[in-house]
XYZ file of C-alpha atoms in Angstrom:
712
model
C 0.000 0.000 0.000
C 1.283 3.437 -0.886
C 1.940 5.921 1.923
C -0.649 8.338 0.496
C -3.330 5.927 1.724
C -1.768 5.712 5.187
C -1.814 9.505 5.448
C -5.310 9.749 3.937
C -7.334 6.680 5.010
C -10.447 8.291 3.514
C -8.912 7.612 0.094
C -8.979 3.836 0.595
C -12.004 3.429 -1.738
C -9.834 5.003 -4.435
C -6.782 2.787 -3.954
C -7.344 1.420 -7.452
C -7.020 4.946 -8.854
C -3.743 5.431 -7.007
C -2.537 2.101 -8.410
C -3.530 3.280 -11.897
C -1.659 6.565 -11.343
C 1.514 4.643 -10.533
C 1.059 2.097 -13.319
C 0.749 4.845 -15.933
C 3.836 6.581 -14.522
C 5.940 3.409 -14.774
C 4.534 2.457 -18.181
C 5.272 5.897 -19.649
C 8.842 5.803 -18.353
C 9.283 2.374 -19.904
C 8.003 3.724 -23.226
C 10.260 6.780 -23.188
C 13.513 5.342 -21.902
C 15.790 2.638 -23.185
C 17.506 0.205 -20.814
C 19.652 1.998 -18.256
C 18.541 5.450 -19.400
C 17.274 8.117 -17.001
C 14.991 11.063 -17.642
C 18.074 13.254 -17.359
C 19.562 11.337 -20.299
C 16.290 11.659 -22.227
C 15.537 15.370 -21.774
C 18.205 16.839 -24.057
C 16.201 18.029 -27.055
C 17.660 21.532 -26.709
C 21.174 20.144 -27.216
C 20.161 18.482 -30.494
C 17.512 20.707 -32.056
C 17.882 24.396 -32.794
C 21.079 26.194 -33.841
C 24.500 24.928 -32.796
C 27.978 25.994 -33.771
C 29.907 22.856 -34.753
C 33.266 22.174 -36.341
C 33.318 23.807 -39.746
C 30.087 25.749 -39.480
C 26.561 25.714 -38.089
C 23.879 23.040 -37.873
C 20.154 23.695 -37.550
C 17.721 20.900 -36.733
C 13.980 21.002 -36.353
C 11.110 18.691 -35.448
C 8.140 18.997 -37.817
C 6.567 15.567 -38.394
C 3.678 16.692 -40.650
C 5.582 19.151 -42.872
C 6.719 18.142 -46.354
C 9.492 20.749 -46.615
C 11.329 23.203 -44.368
C 13.612 26.119 -45.307
C 15.777 28.555 -43.361
C 15.699 32.254 -44.215
C 17.221 35.334 -42.645
C 19.866 38.045 -42.722
C 22.422 35.489 -43.896
C 20.676 34.887 -47.269
C 18.857 38.149 -47.880
C 15.614 36.559 -46.640
C 15.378 34.203 -49.581
C 12.641 31.773 -48.564
C 13.787 28.730 -50.558
C 17.550 28.980 -51.065
C 18.361 26.952 -47.952
C 16.147 23.851 -47.662
C 16.406 21.476 -44.718
C 16.825 17.769 -45.336
C 14.573 15.122 -43.764
C 16.575 12.790 -41.489
C 13.794 10.546 -40.175
C 11.242 10.530 -37.330
C 9.861 13.895 -38.440
C 13.237 15.591 -37.957
C 14.928 17.992 -40.378
C 18.501 19.306 -40.672
C 20.680 21.787 -42.558
C 24.416 22.403 -42.301
C 25.760 25.857 -43.125
C 29.457 25.741 -43.866
C 31.788 28.307 -42.346
C 32.133 29.810 -38.882
C 30.613 33.052 -40.134
C 27.722 31.470 -42.025
C 25.574 32.625 -39.074
C 26.511 35.032 -36.309
C 25.146 36.210 -32.959
C 22.301 38.636 -33.608
C 21.624 37.325 -37.113
C 17.859 37.278 -37.582
C 16.238 34.125 -38.939
C 12.886 32.409 -39.484
C 11.759 28.952 -40.500
C 9.687 28.548 -43.652
C 7.323 25.566 -43.581
C 5.507 23.971 -46.476
C 2.531 21.954 -45.209
C -1.089 21.423 -46.223
C -0.453 23.077 -49.617
C 0.500 26.340 -47.897
C 3.749 28.104 -47.039
C 4.068 29.838 -43.667
C 6.815 31.539 -41.661
C 7.541 30.620 -38.049
C 9.917 31.208 -35.172
C 12.220 28.156 -34.790
C 10.902 25.938 -31.995
C 14.116 25.987 -29.976
C 15.025 29.659 -30.546
C 16.867 31.067 -27.549
C 16.254 34.711 -28.343
C 13.193 36.234 -29.996
C 12.857 39.964 -30.639
C 10.139 42.273 -31.880
C 10.696 44.755 -34.678
C 9.411 48.116 -33.348
C 8.309 49.200 -36.845
C 6.550 46.101 -38.133
C 5.587 44.755 -34.660
C 6.578 41.300 -35.917
C 8.837 38.824 -34.146
C 11.960 37.107 -35.419
C 14.548 34.816 -33.887
C 18.124 35.925 -33.297
C 21.068 33.549 -33.416
C 22.927 33.071 -30.146
C 26.358 31.435 -29.984
C 26.189 28.399 -27.725
C 30.000 28.336 -27.533
C 30.036 31.460 -25.344
C 30.154 30.456 -21.673
C 28.853 32.787 -18.984
C 31.324 33.333 -16.088
C 29.156 31.833 -13.339
C 30.374 32.157 -9.731
C 27.609 30.133 -8.055
C 29.091 26.648 -8.166
C 28.612 26.028 -4.448
C 25.332 27.876 -3.986
C 22.743 26.302 -1.713
C 19.622 28.128 -0.676
C 18.290 28.344 2.856
C 16.119 25.488 4.029
C 12.940 27.479 4.716
C 11.180 29.291 1.881
C 10.314 32.983 2.156
C 9.260 33.718 -1.412
C 9.200 37.125 -3.068
C 7.028 36.870 -6.183
C 8.266 39.426 -8.695
C 7.854 40.722 -12.227
C 11.066 42.134 -13.687
C 9.397 44.628 -16.030
C 7.330 46.370 -13.368
C 9.920 46.194 -10.567
C 11.106 49.783 -11.074
C 9.460 53.130 -10.472
C 9.941 54.729 -13.873
C 7.167 54.551 -16.445
C 8.828 51.925 -18.610
C 9.664 48.227 -18.855
C 12.381 47.407 -16.343
C 15.390 45.257 -17.216
C 17.041 42.141 -15.809
C 20.074 44.182 -14.761
C 18.004 46.874 -13.080
C 16.204 44.177 -11.128
C 19.514 42.598 -10.130
C 21.136 45.865 -9.072
C 18.218 47.651 -7.415
C 15.471 45.190 -6.511
C 17.485 42.205 -5.272
C 19.101 44.263 -2.460
C 15.609 45.267 -1.287
C 14.528 41.637 -1.253
C 17.636 40.632 0.677
C 17.162 43.370 3.277
C 13.499 42.452 3.704
C 14.557 38.928 4.688
C 13.123 36.991 1.743
C 15.426 34.211 0.569
C 13.709 33.090 -2.642
C 12.649 35.057 -5.719
C 9.884 33.671 -7.916
C 10.227 35.346 -11.300
C 7.202 35.768 -13.534
C 7.050 36.332 -17.295
C 10.548 35.049 -18.096
C 9.559 32.715 -20.945
C 9.005 34.745 -24.102
C 5.489 36.092 -24.620
C 4.295 38.383 -27.430
C 1.815 40.387 -25.337
C 3.395 42.228 -22.411
C 0.036 42.551 -20.661
C -0.391 38.778 -20.413
C 1.836 38.820 -17.301
C 3.855 36.147 -19.114
C 1.106 33.532 -18.958
C 0.660 33.161 -22.720
C 4.039 31.763 -23.729
C 5.088 31.752 -27.373
C 8.724 30.633 -27.311
C 9.570 28.194 -24.552
C 13.373 28.284 -24.823
C 13.749 32.059 -25.171
C 14.325 34.343 -22.209
C 11.973 37.263 -22.713
C 13.579 40.056 -24.707
C 11.213 42.523 -23.048
C 13.754 42.770 -20.217
C 17.118 42.372 -21.949
C 19.460 39.773 -23.366
C 20.108 36.196 -22.179
C 23.344 37.158 -20.421
C 21.444 39.839 -18.513
C 19.157 37.186 -17.037
C 22.178 35.076 -16.142
C 23.664 38.132 -14.419
C 20.458 38.425 -12.372
C 20.438 34.769 -11.301
C 24.161 34.741 -10.530
C 23.880 37.905 -8.424
C 20.921 36.469 -6.523
C 22.969 33.386 -5.713
C 25.843 35.573 -4.526
C 23.371 37.173 -2.107
C 22.112 33.790 -0.884
C 18.804 34.118 -2.725
C 17.257 31.143 -4.522
C 15.592 31.869 -7.902
C 12.474 29.992 -9.063
C 10.999 30.211 -12.552
C 7.252 30.631 -12.925
C 6.920 27.976 -15.630
C 3.877 27.711 -17.895
C 3.414 24.174 -19.226
C -0.344 24.205 -18.782
C -1.063 25.901 -22.126
C 0.508 28.005 -24.893
C -0.416 31.075 -26.891
C -2.497 30.215 -29.963
C -0.496 32.566 -32.235
C 1.062 30.778 -35.195
C 3.578 33.381 -36.431
C 5.107 33.955 -32.985
C 4.335 30.697 -31.191
C 4.610 26.935 -31.626
C 1.000 26.428 -32.746
C 0.646 24.991 -36.276
C 4.429 24.889 -36.710
C 4.298 21.795 -38.904
C 0.930 22.739 -40.362
C -1.111 20.965 -37.681
C -2.360 21.636 -34.191
C -1.774 17.918 -33.608
C 1.997 18.371 -33.301
C 1.760 19.771 -29.752
C -1.892 20.105 -28.880
C -5.144 18.195 -28.875
C -7.204 18.495 -32.018
C -10.690 19.966 -31.878
C -12.329 21.634 -28.872
C -10.187 19.605 -26.469
C -7.175 21.569 -27.660
C -8.697 24.980 -26.908
C -8.852 26.421 -23.417
C -12.352 27.903 -23.081
C -11.391 30.528 -20.496
C -7.928 31.608 -21.608
C -8.151 31.446 -25.411
C -4.976 29.356 -25.523
C -3.914 25.913 -26.742
C -3.807 22.839 -24.489
C -0.909 20.389 -24.709
C -1.382 16.700 -25.460
C 0.707 15.180 -22.655
C 0.327 11.680 -24.073
C 2.618 12.286 -27.068
C 6.283 11.339 -26.779
C 7.339 14.406 -28.771
C 5.437 16.744 -26.455
C 6.900 15.132 -23.337
C 10.377 15.349 -24.878
C 9.874 19.050 -25.665
C 8.518 20.016 -22.249
C 10.931 17.965 -20.121
C 13.876 19.294 -22.118
C 12.504 22.769 -21.517
C 12.715 22.279 -17.749
C 16.263 20.955 -17.942
C 17.253 23.845 -20.223
C 16.204 26.523 -17.737
C 18.065 24.752 -14.937
C 21.310 24.133 -16.823
C 21.471 27.216 -19.064
C 20.202 29.789 -16.546
C 20.790 28.015 -13.201
C 17.208 28.350 -11.962
C 16.751 26.550 -8.641
C 13.327 25.136 -9.404
C 9.878 26.016 -10.620
C 6.454 27.204 -9.637
C 4.151 25.375 -12.064
C 1.330 27.637 -13.216
C -2.201 26.441 -13.968
C -1.833 22.931 -12.565
C -5.566 22.648 -11.870
C -6.240 23.348 -15.536
C -3.907 20.478 -16.445
C -5.394 17.958 -14.026
C -8.974 17.905 -15.322
C -10.506 17.723 -18.768
C -12.877 20.556 -17.828
C -9.862 22.473 -16.433
C -11.548 22.609 -13.032
C -13.867 25.360 -14.236
C -16.977 25.554 -12.090
C -16.159 22.376 -10.160
C -16.306 22.459 -6.378
C -13.944 19.769 -5.148
C -15.957 18.928 -2.044
C -15.830 15.121 -2.340
C -12.911 12.803 -3.056
C -14.597 11.132 -6.016
C -14.102 14.347 -8.023
C -10.347 13.743 -7.976
C -10.700 10.253 -9.409
C -13.193 10.203 -12.265
C -13.484 10.321 -16.029
C -12.784 14.051 -15.707
C -9.257 13.398 -14.399
C -6.537 13.993 -16.990
C -4.285 11.042 -16.119
C -1.748 11.859 -18.849
C -1.177 15.292 -17.314
C -0.638 13.712 -13.887
C 1.940 11.364 -15.408
C 3.711 14.302 -17.077
C 3.916 16.176 -13.765
C 5.371 13.097 -12.053
C 7.995 12.792 -14.784
C 8.761 16.508 -14.545
C 9.365 16.321 -10.801
C 11.570 13.249 -11.159
C 13.648 14.896 -13.874
C 14.087 18.099 -11.890
C 15.520 16.174 -8.900
C 17.878 14.289 -11.212
C 19.222 17.557 -12.611
C 19.437 19.229 -9.192
C 18.609 17.245 -6.027
C 18.188 20.542 -4.132
C 15.659 22.005 -6.576
C 12.254 23.209 -5.340
C 8.915 22.674 -7.104
C 5.611 24.325 -6.225
C 2.192 23.515 -7.686
C -0.499 26.121 -8.272
C -3.486 23.851 -7.697
C -6.723 25.086 -6.193
C -8.494 21.721 -6.376
C -6.587 20.034 -3.554
C -5.600 16.952 -5.592
C -4.442 14.290 -3.072
C -0.729 13.581 -3.182
C 0.207 16.705 -5.086
C 3.074 17.438 -2.684
C 3.977 13.867 -1.755
C 6.959 11.961 -3.177
C 6.237 9.845 -6.229
C 7.304 6.711 -4.341
C 4.485 7.414 -1.861
C 1.874 7.498 -4.618
C 2.166 11.257 -4.980
C 2.840 13.626 -7.872
C 6.167 14.758 -6.488
C 5.965 18.493 -5.785
C 7.658 19.923 -2.694
C 4.864 22.394 -1.981
C 1.382 23.332 -3.077
C 0.132 26.920 -2.955
C -2.409 27.502 -0.171
C -4.876 29.063 -2.589
C -7.774 28.894 -0.152
C -6.138 31.372 2.227
C -6.460 34.516 0.056
C -10.059 33.563 -0.691
C -10.757 33.173 3.025
C -9.325 36.619 3.802
C -11.297 38.252 0.983
C -14.540 36.700 2.262
C -13.746 37.688 5.832
C -12.899 41.312 5.092
C -15.563 41.795 2.426
C -18.558 40.007 3.928
C -18.272 40.344 7.730
C -18.025 43.233 10.118
C -14.946 43.119 12.311
C -16.860 42.214 15.457
C -18.260 39.104 13.753
C -15.023 37.637 12.449
C -15.052 33.915 13.157
C -11.573 33.330 14.552
C -12.049 29.588 14.979
C -13.050 29.222 11.332
C -10.044 31.342 10.408
C -7.843 28.930 12.349
C -9.426 25.929 10.636
C -8.583 27.464 7.258
C -4.960 27.793 8.384
C -4.903 24.085 9.233
C -6.652 22.939 6.048
C -3.597 21.103 4.752
C -3.299 17.549 3.533
C -1.261 15.310 5.856
C 2.401 15.159 4.933
C 2.093 17.777 2.175
C 3.820 21.137 2.505
C 1.878 24.324 1.777
C 2.998 27.822 0.775
C 0.894 30.269 2.790
C 0.080 33.725 1.474
C -2.429 36.530 1.909
C -2.233 37.806 -1.658
C -0.222 37.128 -4.785
C -0.229 38.916 -8.121
C -3.777 37.599 -8.681
C -5.210 39.836 -5.966
C -3.216 42.859 -7.165
C -4.538 42.957 -10.724
C -7.124 45.359 -12.065
C -10.543 43.852 -11.421
C -9.540 42.703 -7.968
C -8.245 44.467 -4.869
C -5.179 44.148 -2.690
C -5.761 43.579 1.002
C -4.745 47.102 1.962
C -7.191 48.524 -0.595
C -10.011 46.373 0.771
C -9.239 47.662 4.256
C -8.549 51.345 3.527
C -10.190 52.055 0.169
C -10.094 55.711 -0.939
C -8.437 56.867 2.296
C -5.211 55.419 0.892
C -5.006 58.443 -1.392
C -5.472 61.098 1.295
C -4.528 59.862 4.751
C -1.277 57.884 4.559
C 0.839 60.780 5.777
C 2.224 59.960 9.226
C 0.898 63.251 10.610
C -2.708 62.341 9.766
C -4.777 59.926 11.826
C -8.229 58.563 11.281
C -10.017 55.383 12.239
C -10.136 53.980 8.712
C -6.388 54.025 8.190
C -5.618 53.008 11.772
C -7.832 49.957 11.304
C -6.351 49.146 7.897
C -2.773 49.308 9.130
C -3.511 47.260 12.255
C -5.324 44.498 10.364
C -2.847 44.425 7.483
C -0.096 43.538 9.965
C -2.222 41.039 11.886
C -3.484 39.231 8.794
C -0.008 38.774 7.366
C 1.440 37.619 10.687
C -1.454 35.204 11.268
C -1.030 33.693 7.793
C 2.738 33.337 7.968
C 2.675 31.866 11.470
C -0.175 29.427 11.014
C -0.882 28.803 7.342
C 1.868 26.618 5.955
C 5.445 25.441 5.763
C 6.568 28.341 3.537
C 5.441 31.916 2.910
C 4.927 34.046 -0.218
C 4.510 37.757 -0.854
C 4.021 39.658 -4.106
C 6.434 42.556 -4.517
C 5.263 45.756 -2.904
C 2.452 44.149 -0.941
C 4.708 43.896 2.100
C 4.412 47.663 2.539
C 0.835 47.948 1.272
C 1.518 49.225 -2.238
C -1.463 51.504 -3.003
C -1.971 50.895 -6.719
C -3.362 47.876 -8.535
C -1.544 46.452 -11.571
C -2.773 47.504 -14.984
C -0.474 46.790 -17.898
C -0.194 49.287 -20.754
C -3.140 48.752 -23.090
C -5.418 50.672 -25.384
C -7.977 51.147 -22.609
C -5.542 53.133 -20.437
C -3.757 54.970 -23.217
C -0.812 52.535 -23.094
C 0.194 54.030 -19.769
C 2.804 52.597 -17.396
C 1.389 54.528 -14.444
C -0.143 51.454 -12.845
C 2.509 49.024 -14.052
C 5.389 49.866 -11.729
C 6.327 49.720 -8.064
C 6.546 53.010 -6.209
C 9.383 52.158 -3.826
C 9.677 55.819 -2.841
C 6.420 55.530 -0.895
C 8.185 53.056 1.384
C 11.440 55.007 1.531
C 10.632 58.710 1.893
C 10.036 58.578 5.657
C 6.855 60.656 5.634
C 4.286 57.985 4.810
C 2.770 55.075 6.732
C 3.943 52.570 4.121
C 7.266 52.658 5.965
C 5.557 51.273 9.087
C 4.069 48.350 7.183
C 7.334 47.587 5.424
C 9.306 47.669 8.657
C 6.855 45.348 10.377
C 7.031 42.860 7.513
C 10.830 42.927 7.639
C 10.946 42.303 11.387
C 8.279 39.597 11.118
C 10.310 37.747 8.483
C 13.583 37.997 10.389
C 12.050 36.843 13.687
C 10.366 33.766 12.250
C 13.445 32.865 10.179
C 15.621 33.090 13.260
C 13.266 30.727 15.084
C 13.260 28.267 12.152
C 9.478 28.443 12.391
C 8.608 26.074 9.554
C 10.583 23.194 11.052
C 7.536 22.639 13.283
C 4.899 21.522 10.830
C 1.723 22.797 12.491
C 0.977 25.392 15.117
C -0.062 24.132 18.546
C -3.351 25.811 19.489
C -3.152 26.959 23.120
C -6.242 29.180 23.447
C -9.265 30.118 21.374
C -12.038 32.349 22.683
C -14.553 33.157 19.924
C -16.496 35.541 22.146
C -13.443 37.631 22.907
C -12.044 37.071 19.381
C -8.766 35.961 20.924
C -6.601 33.125 19.655
C -3.153 32.003 20.798
C -0.928 29.297 19.344
C 2.620 28.069 19.808
C 5.098 27.213 17.058
C 8.810 26.485 17.346
C 9.616 28.546 20.423
C 7.272 31.417 19.566
C 3.867 32.148 21.079
C 1.532 34.028 18.725
C -1.315 35.855 20.477
C -4.024 37.702 18.520
C -6.885 39.890 19.693
C -9.063 40.597 16.653
C -11.685 42.451 18.681
C -12.042 45.979 17.321
C -12.967 47.495 20.712
C -12.112 45.241 23.657
C -8.714 45.047 25.317
C -7.913 42.304 27.829
C -5.510 42.272 30.755
C -6.032 38.699 31.878
C -5.558 36.380 28.892
C -4.316 33.174 30.511
C -2.399 30.943 28.116
C -1.342 27.382 28.904
C 2.242 26.555 28.000
C 3.603 23.437 26.298
C 6.404 23.388 28.890
C 7.543 25.536 31.799
C 9.341 28.558 30.371
C 9.339 32.315 30.604
C 8.346 34.313 27.522
C 9.555 37.698 26.352
C 7.739 40.020 23.938
C 9.696 39.891 20.680
C 7.269 41.580 18.277
C 4.065 43.554 18.655
C 1.872 44.977 15.923
C 0.988 47.873 18.252
C 4.558 49.177 18.538
C 4.964 52.814 17.592
C 7.575 52.053 14.953
C 4.892 50.081 13.094
C 2.223 52.762 13.410
C 0.743 51.457 16.662
C 0.070 53.088 20.016
C 2.800 51.472 22.169
C 0.329 49.917 24.583
C 2.355 46.731 25.084
C 5.607 46.785 27.015
C 8.442 44.573 25.823
C 8.678 42.668 29.066
C 9.216 39.095 30.164
C 6.158 37.102 31.219
C 7.148 34.582 33.883
C 5.583 31.140 33.819
C 3.147 30.322 36.629
C 2.923 26.711 37.776
C -0.156 25.582 39.685
C -0.417 22.825 42.248
C -1.028 20.270 39.496
C 2.140 21.244 37.642
C 0.359 23.066 34.812
C 2.197 26.144 33.586
C 0.769 29.300 32.052
C 1.366 32.976 31.419
C -1.117 35.831 31.661
C -1.039 38.364 28.845
C -2.232 41.853 28.168
C -3.748 42.086 24.674
C -5.068 45.447 23.467
C -7.832 45.551 20.879
C -6.833 44.757 17.303
C -3.311 43.745 18.325
C -1.053 40.743 17.894
C 1.925 39.913 20.084
C 4.711 37.416 19.429
C 6.458 36.122 22.524
C 9.774 34.330 22.363
C 10.440 31.368 24.609
C 13.378 32.235 26.846
C 16.161 29.643 27.051
C 16.310 27.815 30.334
C 19.180 29.029 32.479
C 21.881 26.482 33.170
C 21.934 25.348 36.829
C 24.394 27.319 38.888
C 27.098 25.121 40.348
C 28.434 26.180 43.728
C 32.182 26.439 43.896
C 34.027 24.413 46.497
C 35.218 26.558 49.414
C 38.748 27.764 48.995
C 41.251 26.405 51.506
C 43.326 29.169 52.990
C 46.574 28.635 54.786
C 46.225 28.937 58.567
C 49.243 29.787 60.756
C 50.324 26.945 62.955
C 49.046 27.305 66.521
C 48.877 25.126 69.517
C 45.979 22.718 69.307
C 42.910 23.906 71.143
C 40.698 21.729 73.237
C 37.361 20.894 71.629
C 34.253 22.416 73.149
C 32.028 19.877 74.822
C 28.911 19.045 72.794
C 25.556 19.938 74.305
C 23.657 16.782 75.130
C 20.443 16.202 73.120
C 17.153 16.098 74.937
C 15.772 12.571 74.924
C 12.580 12.092 72.791
C 9.419 10.627 74.256
C 8.306 7.395 72.592
C 5.651 7.879 69.839
C 2.085 6.904 70.500
C 1.023 4.852 67.468
C -2.623 5.744 68.089
C -2.077 9.501 68.354
C -3.681 11.637 65.542
C -1.249 12.854 62.914
C -0.470 16.559 62.771
C -1.632 18.038 59.462
C 1.182 19.156 57.142
C 1.286 22.685 55.753
C 0.897 22.759 51.952
C 3.944 23.824 50.048
C 3.656 27.215 48.465
C 3.176 27.021 44.732
C 6.176 28.076 42.749
C 5.863 31.258 40.826
C-alpha cells in the first residue's frame, strides 16, 4: 500500500485509482527510456535541435513531423525563402548544415519557412533562444545566439536556505519609472531590497518569451527564449548569478499548462497541424484563456517540455519552478466551475491522467538535474498527493500553494463586520492542509493585485489610501487598515503553511493595482510599476508596514518556524475574538476584537518557560500606540504542575512572545582552603547533650502538614 493511503485513510475506496496513477507513470517511463537510461539522459532536445555551432560551421535541426518541406531564411541569405532547404533525417526531424564559422553570427535574424497542407508559412524556430520584436513592423523574429560562449558563473557552491520565504516578482514592473524594467536593473536595485526584507527566494514571472506584455507572461510563445522585453540572455544570467551571490534562490514561474495560440510567434501549427503539440478539436482549446492545451500523451510533447525544464536549470541556473495552472492540467474541464468537495471528483473520467503522469515525470527529472531544486504547484483543487513523493503514490511536488487562504481573507474582510469575524473558522482554514504535504501560505499574490480585484490594503482602507497615509494624519479607517494588514499577514505566515509568499510591494501595502499598458488606459505605465519611494521617503505610513514585515520575516526565520509543521493551538475564545498558538519557540497571540482590550488572557504553555515580547503589531515604529511593554512574562505553575502565562492584549493587536532559554543550573564552587598559621591545638568544646525524645504513641492523631507554596 502506498503511503498516500496511510496519510489519507479516507482515500482507501480510491486505492485502485492510485494504483492506476503509478502504473501509468511506470509504463510511460518504460516507453520513453531505453535500458539503463534516465529522464536526465532523455531530456536533451535543446542540445540536439535548434542552432548549434559545430566544427566547420553551423547546424540547424527542427522537429516537424507533418511538414513536407522546411527552409531557413534570414539576414544570412537576404531573406530568400527557398535557397536553404532542410533535409529530412527521419522521425519527423529535419537538418541543414551551413558551412563556415561566419555562415551565421550572434544577432543574425532568422525564421523557419514551412511547407505543409499546400501552404507556405513563416515561423519562429521551436528551440530559438532569443526572440525579438521589430518596433516598426511589430513582428517577431529569432536571433542567433552562440552556444560556444560560456557565462562566467560564480555560483558553483550555492545552496539556498532550508525554509522558503518567497518574493514573487515581475522584472518589467519592478522599477518606479514609467517603462519596462530590465534584468540588470532588477539585479542591481530590486534584489538588495529583497535581501534586506529577509526573503530568501525570488519567484520570477514572465521570463519565458510572450508576445503580449500585458499577459503577465502567462501566454508563452517561445519556450526556450528568455523574454527580450527585459534584456538579453546574459542579462538574465547576471540576475540569477547575483541572486545566488546574495544567498537568494531563484524559481521560474513555468507555464506548461497551455501556450499562446499565435502561429507566427508561437509553436502552434508549426508543422501545419495543431496535432503536433496540442489536442485536435475543442479539447485543444482552453475555453477561459483562449490558448492551446498540450497533449501530454505524445512522446514528442513530453520530450519538448521535459527538455525545456532541464534547459532553464542548466542554461540559466534556476533553482526550481512554480508550475502555473496545474488545476487546468489535471482535469478535462480544467476545473472550471467544479467544487472539489468530495474525493470522487479527484478520481473520475474528468481526471486527466496523462497530465498527472507528465507532472510526475517533470518532478523526477528536476531532482535528477538538481537534487536541491524546489517545485511548487499552483493547484486550487486540492488533488491528493500533489506534494507527496512519487514513491508514496504522490505527484512529487515539494509544496502546493495555499490558494484557499487569500479567498478566506477576501470573504472575511468583504462580507463580515470586524466584530463578527469567526476566529475559529479562520484557524481551521490555516490548518486545512493535507497530511504530509507542505503548503505555501500567502495573503495575496499577483492575482489579488490585478485590475478587477483588490489588494488587502485597498479592501481595508479604500479611498483613504489616497489622502490619509501621511504619518501626521490619523483617522479610524487608516488606523484599522494598518492594524489588520499587519495582523493578517502575521497570522497567515505563522499558522498557514510550511513556507510563505509575498508579491512585490504588498509587504508595505503598495497603493496601486496592476494595470499593464493597453489601449484602454492609453498605453500608460502609471499602474505598471512599483513606487518604492512611498516606502522610503520617511513621511508615509507605508514605511511602518514595510518595517513590520521585515521584522516579522527575520524573527520567524531566526526561530526556524517552519521546522515545526503545524501550530499548537493553546487558546481560542470566539467571544473575545482571541486566539493564541505556539510554534517552534514562539507564542503568537491575537486579539481581533475591534474594541475590547484584555488584561487577563491566561495561556497554557507546552512546557515551563518564561516568555519575552519579541514583536508587537501595536509598537509605535509600526504605526501602533505602544500599549504593550516589551517585558518578560514569567511562567506560573499551579499545584497540578500546569504552567501558564497571563497576557495583556489590546484591541486589534497581535503579540509574538519568544520562549526564553532555560538558564543552566548554577554550580556552587568548592570553598577555597586558605593557609592557617600553625598554633597550639585547642581543646574541643564539649557538645551539648540532646534532649531525649518521648516514645511515639502509634494511636495519636497525625499533625496536618502545611501545603507547600506554589512556585511562581
